[in-house]
XYZ file of C-alpha atoms in Angstrom:
679
model
C -13.048 17.897 -19.149
C -15.134 14.866 -18.295
C -17.103 15.209 -15.049
C -17.803 12.222 -12.793
C -20.655 11.817 -10.342
C -18.192 12.341 -7.514
C -15.569 14.878 -8.560
C -14.524 16.399 -11.806
C -11.045 15.691 -13.041
C -10.022 19.278 -12.374
C -11.198 19.074 -8.769
C -9.446 15.747 -8.381
C -6.153 17.232 -9.563
C -6.675 20.219 -7.247
C -7.202 17.847 -4.343
C -3.987 16.086 -5.287
C -2.148 19.332 -4.766
C -3.253 19.084 -1.132
C -3.321 15.338 -0.551
C -1.930 13.574 -3.560
C -2.704 9.918 -3.194
C -0.259 8.132 -3.712
C 0.720 11.324 -2.352
C 16.064 28.278 -7.592
C 19.348 27.033 -6.713
C 21.446 29.498 -4.747
C 24.806 27.893 -5.462
C 26.345 24.972 -7.269
C 28.008 23.113 -4.450
C 30.138 20.014 -4.945
C 28.255 16.701 -4.663
C 27.434 15.930 -1.019
C 30.183 13.929 0.583
C 27.668 12.060 2.751
C 25.815 10.652 -0.257
C 26.689 7.666 -2.399
C 29.616 8.165 -4.794
C 27.310 6.538 -7.348
C 24.277 8.828 -6.785
C 24.345 12.196 -5.027
C 23.322 15.817 -5.537
C 24.105 19.497 -5.142
C 21.532 22.236 -4.611
C 20.373 22.047 -8.216
C 21.718 18.864 -9.808
C 21.611 15.114 -9.282
C 24.816 13.214 -10.125
C 25.085 9.593 -11.187
C 28.614 8.168 -11.284
C 29.970 11.694 -11.261
C 27.886 12.932 -14.203
C 24.838 15.245 -14.051
C 21.670 13.127 -14.049
C 18.092 14.169 -14.711
C 15.453 11.793 -13.355
C 12.914 11.092 -16.102
C 10.695 8.664 -14.260
C 7.330 7.008 -14.172
C 5.297 5.188 -11.533
C 4.661 1.478 -12.053
C 3.901 -0.778 -9.094
C 4.917 -4.446 -9.403
C 2.034 -5.752 -7.281
C -0.521 -4.454 -9.790
C 1.057 -6.433 -12.647
C 1.419 -10.220 -13.177
C 5.101 -10.972 -12.603
C 5.375 -12.661 -16.013
C 4.812 -9.209 -17.568
C 7.272 -7.216 -15.495
C 10.053 -7.271 -18.061
C 7.771 -6.352 -20.944
C 6.279 -3.395 -19.038
C 9.720 -2.193 -17.893
C 11.054 -2.512 -21.435
C 8.211 -0.288 -22.625
C 9.124 2.268 -19.947
C 12.724 2.430 -21.134
C 11.576 2.664 -24.762
C 9.447 5.713 -23.970
C 12.591 7.396 -22.693
C 12.214 6.877 -18.948
C 15.391 6.210 -17.026
C 13.851 5.601 -13.589
C 10.903 3.649 -12.212
C 9.098 4.824 -9.071
C 7.349 2.000 -7.193
C 5.041 1.726 -4.218
C 5.130 -1.436 -2.123
C 1.895 -2.791 -0.634
C 2.366 -3.920 2.954
C -0.992 -5.731 3.052
C 0.102 -8.086 0.265
C 3.539 -8.707 1.766
C 2.201 -9.455 5.258
C -1.466 -10.512 4.881
C -1.424 -11.930 8.428
C 0.858 -10.904 11.289
C 4.288 -12.410 10.752
C 3.349 -14.142 7.483
C 5.845 -12.841 4.910
C 4.997 -13.534 1.255
C 7.849 -12.255 -0.907
C 8.439 -15.870 -1.953
C 5.311 -15.494 -4.089
C 6.435 -14.317 -7.533
C 4.026 -11.374 -7.707
C 5.406 -10.079 -4.376
C 9.100 -10.530 -5.188
C 9.958 -6.840 -5.152
C 13.702 -7.525 -5.306
C 13.283 -9.472 -8.537
C 11.249 -6.639 -10.062
C 14.027 -4.174 -9.287
C 16.672 -6.533 -10.701
C 14.736 -6.748 -13.963
C 14.418 -2.956 -14.023
C 18.186 -2.644 -13.831
C 18.641 -5.242 -16.574
C 16.332 -3.154 -18.752
C 18.456 -0.039 -18.182
C 16.293 1.577 -15.504
C 17.038 2.993 -12.077
C 14.580 2.753 -9.185
C 13.027 5.039 -6.579
C 11.540 2.995 -3.738
C 8.334 4.165 -2.046
C 7.822 1.598 0.746
C 5.269 3.394 2.917
C 4.265 1.994 5.358
C 1.348 4.108 4.062
C 1.181 4.585 0.293
C -2.417 5.692 -0.517
C -2.341 4.940 -4.270
C -6.085 4.149 -4.422
C -5.242 0.857 -2.711
C -7.254 -0.820 0.028
C -6.610 1.167 3.253
C -3.601 2.839 1.661
C -1.680 -0.429 1.660
C -2.120 -1.138 5.371
C -2.973 -4.758 6.263
C -6.497 -5.042 7.685
C -5.268 -6.886 10.775
C -3.736 -3.664 12.119
C -7.279 -2.489 12.889
C -7.815 -5.371 15.336
C -4.948 -4.374 17.664
C -6.331 -2.427 20.655
C -4.767 0.981 21.075
C -3.079 1.028 17.670
C -3.403 4.212 15.615
C -1.947 4.441 12.115
C 0.214 7.239 10.702
C 1.389 8.589 14.038
C 4.132 7.947 16.567
C 1.939 5.368 18.286
C 4.140 2.750 19.972
C 2.150 -0.217 18.688
C 1.920 1.055 15.128
C 5.602 1.941 15.018
C 6.591 -1.517 16.232
C 4.712 -3.207 13.371
C 5.827 -0.615 10.803
C 9.429 -1.061 11.932
C 9.178 -4.849 11.573
C 7.682 -4.494 8.085
C 10.300 -2.019 6.871
C 13.184 -4.012 8.334
C 12.057 -7.215 6.603
C 11.499 -5.464 3.278
C 14.760 -3.542 3.335
C 16.769 -6.606 4.345
C 15.755 -8.124 0.992
C 16.461 -4.914 -0.938
C 19.761 -3.855 0.665
C 21.939 -5.447 -2.060
C 20.081 -3.379 -4.685
C 21.076 0.059 -3.394
C 23.067 2.326 -5.697
C 25.795 2.307 -3.041
C 26.345 -1.356 -3.961
C 25.946 -0.987 -7.702
C 22.201 -1.648 -7.650
C 19.339 0.352 -9.177
C 17.815 1.969 -6.031
C 18.713 5.662 -6.112
C 16.375 7.068 -3.458
C 13.850 5.938 -0.830
C 10.763 7.926 0.161
C 9.908 8.619 3.809
C 6.191 7.816 4.353
C 3.948 9.260 1.625
C 2.634 12.814 1.281
C 2.302 13.027 5.028
C 1.799 16.786 5.034
C -1.687 16.292 3.593
C -2.575 14.156 6.617
C -0.804 15.639 9.612
C 2.242 17.373 11.011
C 3.587 14.915 13.597
C 7.258 15.391 12.882
C 8.242 12.936 15.592
C 6.471 10.238 13.563
C 8.120 11.033 10.245
C 11.504 11.488 11.927
C 11.109 8.034 13.489
C 10.451 6.532 10.057
C 13.449 8.405 8.667
C 15.616 6.894 11.374
C 14.308 3.361 10.736
C 15.200 3.759 7.064
C 18.634 5.152 7.877
C 19.433 2.211 10.145
C 18.459 -0.277 7.462
C 20.008 1.402 4.419
C 23.570 2.259 3.511
C 24.715 5.722 4.698
C 24.855 7.066 1.141
C 21.297 6.155 0.132
C 19.278 9.335 -0.380
C 15.989 9.774 1.505
C 13.290 12.167 0.316
C 9.750 13.302 1.081
C 7.002 14.006 -1.440
C 4.193 16.464 -0.680
C 1.672 18.668 -2.427
C 3.042 21.984 -3.605
C 1.368 24.284 -1.070
C 2.512 25.618 2.278
C 0.554 23.460 4.718
C 1.529 20.187 3.037
C 5.182 21.143 2.796
C 5.199 22.373 6.404
C 3.604 19.165 7.651
C 5.545 16.692 5.550
C 9.141 17.915 5.515
C 11.708 15.950 7.528
C 15.107 17.400 8.521
C 17.998 15.740 6.743
C 15.674 14.480 4.010
C 15.376 15.957 0.504
C 11.990 17.727 0.212
C 10.158 17.303 -3.106
C 6.689 18.095 -4.469
C 3.981 16.628 -6.664
C 1.125 17.942 -8.784
C 1.523 21.085 -10.877
C 5.275 21.577 -11.391
C 5.245 25.347 -11.893
C 3.441 26.300 -8.680
C 4.871 23.317 -6.822
C 8.488 24.186 -7.530
C 7.857 27.795 -6.478
C 6.278 26.591 -3.246
C 9.187 24.258 -2.493
C 11.669 27.108 -2.913
C 9.554 29.476 -0.819
C 8.486 27.291 2.099
C 11.364 24.830 2.553
C 14.152 26.774 4.241
C 16.071 24.056 6.109
C 19.295 23.643 4.126
C 19.370 19.912 4.926
C 16.136 19.495 2.941
C 17.132 21.445 -0.159
C 18.419 20.034 -3.415
C 17.367 19.500 -7.046
C 13.708 19.966 -7.910
C 11.665 16.823 -8.548
C 7.967 16.566 -9.344
C 7.551 13.140 -7.774
C 3.975 12.627 -9.010
C 3.022 14.440 -12.179
C -0.510 13.230 -12.902
C -1.101 11.875 -16.386
C -4.808 11.878 -15.546
C -6.841 10.311 -12.713
C -8.221 6.934 -11.593
C -11.767 5.798 -12.312
C -14.514 5.478 -9.712
C -17.711 3.427 -9.868
C -20.804 5.441 -10.750
C -23.462 5.795 -13.424
C -22.220 9.299 -14.217
C -18.530 8.626 -13.570
C -17.030 8.491 -17.044
C -13.691 6.857 -17.840
C -10.694 9.173 -17.550
C -8.944 9.032 -20.913
C -6.816 11.754 -22.566
C -7.325 10.287 -26.042
C -8.992 12.936 -28.170
C -8.665 15.627 -25.466
C -6.092 17.813 -27.164
C -6.140 20.537 -24.515
C -5.180 18.040 -21.836
C -2.453 16.498 -23.999
C -1.073 19.941 -24.853
C -0.941 20.653 -21.128
C 1.088 17.487 -20.528
C 3.545 18.473 -23.269
C 3.882 22.013 -21.923
C 4.543 20.816 -18.368
C 7.026 18.157 -19.450
C 8.903 20.734 -21.524
C 8.876 23.103 -18.536
C 10.352 20.515 -16.149
C 12.922 18.931 -18.431
C 13.861 22.187 -20.139
C 14.616 23.661 -16.714
C 16.995 20.801 -15.915
C 14.605 19.507 -13.274
C 13.293 15.971 -12.694
C 9.889 14.325 -12.930
C 7.939 11.115 -12.427
C 4.731 10.458 -14.356
C 1.924 9.144 -12.164
C 1.045 6.746 -13.656
C 3.276 5.570 -16.496
C 1.436 2.251 -16.268
C -1.404 1.803 -13.803
C -2.133 -1.907 -13.932
C -5.013 -3.593 -12.140
C -6.569 -3.761 -8.677
C -7.027 -7.523 -8.975
C -9.359 -9.230 -6.521
C -10.540 -6.873 -3.803
C -7.467 -4.617 -3.972
C -9.048 -1.228 -4.710
C -9.462 1.501 -2.139
C -11.806 4.449 -1.844
C -12.113 8.045 -0.691
C -14.671 9.127 1.898
C -16.024 12.370 0.544
C -16.921 15.411 2.676
C -20.527 14.919 1.540
C -20.471 11.572 3.429
C -20.317 9.031 0.661
C -17.696 6.586 -0.530
C -16.019 7.169 -3.884
C -14.952 3.564 -4.565
C -12.243 2.977 -7.162
C -12.699 0.466 -9.964
C -10.872 -2.817 -10.471
C -9.080 -1.226 -13.427
C -6.280 1.198 -12.588
C -5.789 2.159 -16.220
C -5.505 5.806 -15.133
C -5.451 7.062 -18.740
C -1.719 6.276 -18.567
C 0.696 6.223 -21.541
C 0.907 2.430 -21.244
C -2.610 1.055 -20.921
C -3.860 -1.553 -18.464
C -2.909 -4.403 -20.817
C 0.608 -3.022 -21.366
C -0.046 -1.649 -24.862
C 1.250 1.715 -26.011
C -1.169 4.597 -26.555
C -1.037 7.781 -28.579
C -0.072 9.582 -25.358
C 2.918 7.227 -25.046
C 4.309 8.373 -28.385
C 3.505 12.036 -27.709
C 5.443 12.007 -24.433
C 8.230 9.936 -26.009
C 8.660 12.710 -28.569
C 9.084 15.308 -25.823
C 11.525 13.178 -23.826
C 13.696 12.561 -26.916
C 14.448 16.286 -27.084
C 16.189 16.046 -23.705
C 17.947 12.706 -24.190
C 21.254 11.968 -25.956
C 20.741 10.937 -29.549
C 20.287 7.190 -29.885
C 19.910 6.633 -26.126
C 16.227 5.642 -26.281
C 15.628 2.094 -27.569
C 13.156 1.341 -30.331
C 9.667 0.408 -29.191
C 8.913 -3.297 -29.417
C 5.626 -3.816 -31.313
C 2.610 -4.502 -29.125
C 1.204 -8.013 -28.949
C -2.334 -8.134 -30.334
C -5.114 -8.981 -27.903
C -7.567 -11.792 -28.499
C -11.319 -11.980 -28.645
C -13.349 -14.828 -27.194
C -16.684 -15.864 -28.626
C -19.737 -15.724 -26.391
C -19.927 -18.590 -23.904
C -22.676 -19.554 -21.483
C -22.503 -19.325 -17.719
C -24.961 -21.597 -15.941
C -26.155 -21.295 -12.323
C -24.544 -23.981 -10.167
C -25.093 -22.899 -6.585
C -26.535 -20.295 -4.259
C -24.111 -18.347 -2.057
C -26.476 -18.786 0.878
C -26.376 -22.563 0.386
C -22.555 -22.474 0.609
C -22.103 -20.859 3.990
C -19.352 -21.683 6.477
C -20.009 -22.374 10.137
C -21.404 -19.182 11.687
C -20.332 -17.215 14.727
C -23.197 -16.336 17.061
C -23.364 -12.893 18.633
C -26.080 -10.928 20.402
C -24.901 -7.798 18.577
C -23.434 -7.642 15.064
C -19.638 -7.677 14.919
C -17.373 -6.461 12.136
C -15.354 -8.378 9.543
C -12.162 -7.562 11.355
C -13.490 -9.058 14.601
C -13.646 -12.381 12.763
C -10.120 -11.937 11.333
C -11.576 -11.298 7.879
C -9.989 -8.680 5.636
C -11.896 -8.567 2.322
C -14.974 -9.810 0.509
C -18.436 -10.179 2.051
C -20.026 -10.968 5.384
C -23.572 -12.229 6.015
C -25.648 -11.374 9.085
C -28.700 -13.543 9.717
C -31.323 -13.131 12.447
C -34.697 -14.804 13.052
C -37.330 -12.441 14.357
C -39.056 -13.377 17.629
C -41.756 -10.707 17.233
C -43.280 -8.383 14.668
C -41.288 -5.349 13.593
C -41.877 -2.720 10.938
C -40.033 0.403 9.877
C -36.957 1.809 8.196
C -33.938 -0.479 8.448
C -30.698 0.995 9.803
C -27.759 -1.465 9.516
C -25.428 -0.090 12.175
C -23.918 3.376 12.158
C -23.922 3.561 8.332
C -23.657 1.220 5.346
C -20.195 -0.390 5.321
C -20.206 -0.342 2.370
C -23.018 -1.917 0.397
C -25.718 -3.920 2.156
C -28.136 -6.200 0.323
C -31.281 -6.795 2.390
C -33.384 -9.982 2.291
C -36.424 -11.218 4.193
C -36.961 -14.973 3.882
C -34.685 -14.971 0.826
C -36.570 -12.203 -0.980
C -34.569 -9.116 -1.846
C -35.890 -5.952 -0.224
C -33.325 -3.517 -1.607
C -29.760 -2.236 -1.390
C -28.298 0.345 0.989
C -25.223 1.726 -0.751
C -22.595 4.110 0.632
C -21.545 5.374 -2.810
C -24.568 7.678 -2.496
C -24.714 10.727 -0.256
C -28.234 9.666 0.700
C -28.430 5.846 0.575
C -31.774 4.165 -0.034
C -34.175 3.913 2.894
C -35.632 0.421 3.018
C -38.869 -0.274 4.889
C -38.827 -3.759 6.359
C -41.694 -5.737 7.903
C -40.960 -8.845 9.942
C -43.246 -11.329 11.666
C -42.221 -13.822 14.293
C -40.179 -16.553 12.614
C -39.145 -14.415 9.628
C -35.466 -14.435 8.694
C -33.647 -11.154 8.030
C -30.401 -11.473 6.073
C -27.961 -8.620 5.518
C -25.124 -9.249 3.060
C -22.441 -6.571 3.470
C -19.757 -6.003 0.848
C -16.410 -4.313 1.498
C -16.117 -1.988 -1.521
C -12.585 -0.960 -0.508
C -11.285 0.614 2.669
C -10.630 4.343 2.568
C -7.092 4.982 1.349
C -7.019 8.750 1.767
C -7.957 11.256 4.428
C -6.824 14.885 4.481
C -6.629 17.674 7.008
C -8.723 19.613 4.493
C -11.377 16.935 3.937
C -13.895 18.167 6.496
C -14.796 14.611 7.534
C -13.936 12.380 10.448
C -10.609 10.619 10.017
C -11.771 7.604 8.024
C -8.287 6.079 8.007
C -8.892 5.439 11.694
C -12.285 3.831 11.006
C -11.521 1.051 8.502
C -14.029 -1.465 9.853
C -16.280 -3.331 7.444
C -19.526 -5.211 7.818
C -21.975 -3.890 10.410
C -20.810 -1.709 13.274
C -23.487 -0.899 15.812
C -27.062 -2.040 16.279
C -29.409 -3.137 13.520
C -32.571 -1.109 14.034
C -36.002 -1.527 12.438
C -38.091 1.516 13.238
C -37.325 1.983 16.932
C -36.602 -1.674 17.694
C -33.124 -3.168 18.027
C -32.741 -6.651 16.560
C -30.525 -9.028 18.530
C -29.259 -12.586 18.131
C -27.177 -12.950 14.965
C -25.551 -15.782 13.073
C -22.598 -14.218 11.287
C -20.904 -15.838 8.290
C -17.521 -14.553 7.049
C -17.312 -14.818 3.253
C -13.822 -13.719 2.143
C -14.156 -15.998 -0.928
C -10.407 -16.561 -0.927
C -10.552 -19.052 -2.441
C -14.182 -19.299 -3.567
C -15.953 -22.658 -3.399
C -14.925 -24.830 -6.321
C -17.417 -25.775 -9.003
C -17.134 -29.381 -7.804
C -18.097 -28.345 -4.280
C -21.029 -26.299 -5.542
C -22.262 -29.080 -7.827
C -21.930 -31.584 -5.000
C -24.121 -29.405 -2.801
C -26.547 -29.079 -5.680
C -26.775 -32.842 -6.091
C -27.321 -33.305 -2.356
C -30.279 -30.922 -2.609
C -31.816 -32.652 -5.616
C -34.157 -34.676 -3.430
C -35.823 -31.568 -2.106
C -38.377 -29.995 -4.449
C -38.570 -26.980 -2.159
C -34.819 -26.439 -2.350
C -34.771 -26.801 -6.125
C -37.594 -24.332 -6.615
C -36.094 -21.840 -4.184
C -32.720 -21.889 -5.947
C -34.269 -21.664 -9.418
C -36.143 -18.515 -8.364
C -33.481 -17.199 -5.994
C -33.016 -13.488 -5.459
C -29.963 -14.181 -3.334
C -26.480 -14.271 -4.920
C -25.771 -17.180 -7.260
C -22.566 -18.763 -8.531
C -22.398 -19.315 -12.286
C -19.902 -21.465 -14.139
C -18.759 -21.720 -17.736
C -15.774 -22.594 -19.922
C -13.997 -21.324 -22.999
C -10.986 -22.480 -24.985
C -7.720 -20.555 -24.955
C -7.466 -18.568 -28.193
C -4.511 -19.210 -30.472
C -1.472 -17.149 -29.444
C 0.300 -17.321 -32.802
C 1.190 -13.902 -34.163
C 3.458 -13.388 -37.142
C 3.820 -9.688 -36.343
C 5.793 -10.141 -33.117
C 8.214 -12.900 -34.147
C 10.989 -13.628 -31.651
C 10.920 -10.233 -29.970
C 10.391 -9.694 -26.258
C 6.667 -9.247 -26.818
C 6.730 -12.336 -28.993
C 7.801 -14.240 -25.888
C 4.881 -12.667 -24.050
C 2.523 -13.701 -26.845
C 3.600 -17.309 -26.438
C 2.269 -17.183 -22.885
C -1.250 -16.517 -24.136
C -2.983 -13.448 -25.542
C -4.692 -10.947 -23.260
C -8.354 -10.067 -23.542
C -11.027 -8.078 -21.706
C -13.660 -10.323 -20.160
C -17.193 -8.981 -20.099
C -20.203 -10.469 -18.290
C -22.789 -9.233 -20.738
C -25.950 -9.509 -18.673
C -24.482 -9.162 -15.197
C -25.485 -6.493 -12.690
C -22.765 -6.696 -10.049
C -20.387 -9.422 -8.985
C -16.971 -11.012 -8.956
C -15.173 -13.126 -11.593
C -12.567 -15.854 -11.141
C -10.616 -17.373 -14.047
C -8.966 -20.719 -13.322
C -9.227 -19.870 -9.631
C -7.684 -16.367 -9.925
C -9.815 -13.435 -8.747
C -9.926 -10.923 -11.630
C -11.980 -8.446 -9.610
C -15.390 -6.809 -9.514
C -17.772 -5.912 -12.318
C -20.685 -3.510 -11.989
C -23.181 -2.454 -14.635
C -23.025 1.204 -13.582
C -19.517 1.531 -15.079
C -17.445 3.152 -16.336
C -15.608 -0.180 -16.342
C -17.596 -2.720 -18.345
C -14.996 -5.483 -18.695
C -12.180 -7.021 -16.681
C -8.600 -7.224 -17.890
C -7.734 -10.914 -18.359
C -3.960 -11.451 -18.700
C -3.070 -14.220 -21.111
C -0.701 -15.713 -18.524
C -3.745 -16.868 -16.545
C -5.055 -18.996 -19.409
C -4.568 -22.717 -19.851
C -1.544 -22.978 -22.149
C -2.274 -26.448 -23.502
C -3.358 -26.454 -27.127
C -7.065 -25.620 -27.216
C -7.040 -25.824 -23.416
C -10.214 -25.147 -21.491
C -10.472 -22.298 -18.983
C -12.934 -22.391 -16.110
C -14.845 -19.215 -15.292
C -16.651 -18.799 -11.977
C -18.933 -15.806 -11.459
C -20.690 -14.685 -8.300
C -23.634 -12.583 -9.471
C -25.004 -10.623 -6.539
C -28.332 -9.725 -8.161
C -29.409 -12.626 -10.399
C -32.574 -12.696 -12.450
C -34.577 -15.874 -11.822
C -31.751 -18.310 -12.536
C -31.255 -17.198 -16.133
C -28.187 -18.219 -18.123
C -25.514 -15.525 -18.207
C -23.100 -14.832 -21.044
C -19.357 -14.118 -21.059
C -17.371 -12.580 -23.903
C -13.707 -11.678 -24.477
C -13.047 -8.341 -26.167
C -9.880 -7.536 -28.097
C -10.738 -3.840 -27.854
C -12.063 -2.572 -24.560
C -15.304 -0.633 -24.346
C -16.047 1.803 -21.536
C -19.515 2.997 -20.665
C -22.136 3.659 -18.024
C -25.629 2.408 -17.285
C -28.304 3.373 -14.764
C -27.970 1.810 -11.334
C -30.960 -0.490 -10.784
C -30.462 -0.009 -7.035
C -30.085 3.775 -7.041
C -31.970 5.478 -4.187
């Protein structure tokens, strides 16, 4: 097994038995009369249209995939032998601001995704939350919830339940026509998500159950999904709701049969999250999780899949296809050792279908197992993968300093958080001018939230980073008139907290930026200009160049920017590679190829930053790895013949204004490098 800086894969899987993220029959009764005539169950068998039905599923979330690729990815799922897609829904993307509903945006059109799934021969299991974990920012909660006084998430708090109810009602109103009771693909709906790992407030989960019941047809089956041990099953089960497990199927199924005794919660066994591997986390020693070449792990997958399907039970692979945490979408886990394990932009997960939607050797291995339990000829042929493109090296030139592109500040005696300024993601800059001399160790609030770059008069002093158990201690000296600047980056709000974690409940402390006093030695610094920098959208290259031209008359400004240690925007262009491919012809993937070929964009000499392509935020890069390139979907490229694509990069730690280099890779490379800012 590969061991990361934070947790080994084996420990991660063990934790999932207790908190998974994303979190023997006694008789053969007739199908339940209260369930849908289209989909129902007895104690040991699901039935679809009156025939026994075994769920062979896989997790694939639409909001991690460009909508233009939904059909291609779903087609690949059906061709591997899956008959059902399990999908989380991310509340924060559907309602980014209170009352602002965004399902009209194609990437958030969940109903359309489910319609395509049905057209491709797949059924659907809906996992709407409101909490979903899934290594997503704050477990899918919108950041604005944290600004509502008295609101507490994941409990029967009146304020929280009112917003959760509104969210679920709006979502389900759009999905009602797609229930199996009406001939649609939705077979089941999950109540919350692995709640037993978090708590045991059964009034809360029962309230969510009742909201779902009121907004779904009477025959739509509700279920819970929890780790296969006693405390998670005790905490997460909901009367009248089918209780299921995730993690190891052998021990999990035994636990379900032993600890779930309420007859209204019993039914066929389903492993609702069988982990194909694990997600990647940033870190110099955090290697990429990949089953390729790890025969013991692959043999274990085959053995478990045979065990589940051979026992006439059901399963969902987590993940079948992981996709991408585009932009600032990743979450993190606050470890008991008091550091943040921040997840990468890539959510490849070592899944059978890789981040770019191409089949892997694991895909064909699992397809071979599934074929043994499927009627002959029922699994479609696999459409050939579209080749990816490479892009020759292109230059990225500095065009503007982040600190020269600041919005109007908010003044405050004490620092205030991102959320206090109605900011959800990105960066926030705190700037104070010293009125006396101070010297000593800098403490930016209660703790780094999450990564704080420290400058005095524009000169970098160091980085205080919460991905380390013991972040760097930076000694700062200020004289009267000196300017202290603290640039805080949100690396991803904590998406998981467990009863077993041994830490404070970080789901209740999602605030980013600086919380508390800034202290140098024993002195508290007061009087701050605070600049929210969500970078959504970032300044355009025209805006940055205009600012640059305005500054041309100032030699001091020019010299400062040329030698800047503060973050710099870089810009460059490349032409769209040819998308002609004789190997894919007029097939489904041939249609995808016509949209533009995918690639993996690498910033060769970057340290840490963010990349936008034609205005779209691809996500973060970081030299420490294991991710060394960003997935660039071909659908984002300029489709005109030999069209130009504009790349904007914010490099947080530039080197004296040097030219940077971008490159597109047809074959991804993973790797790690030392952290230049390690404590």
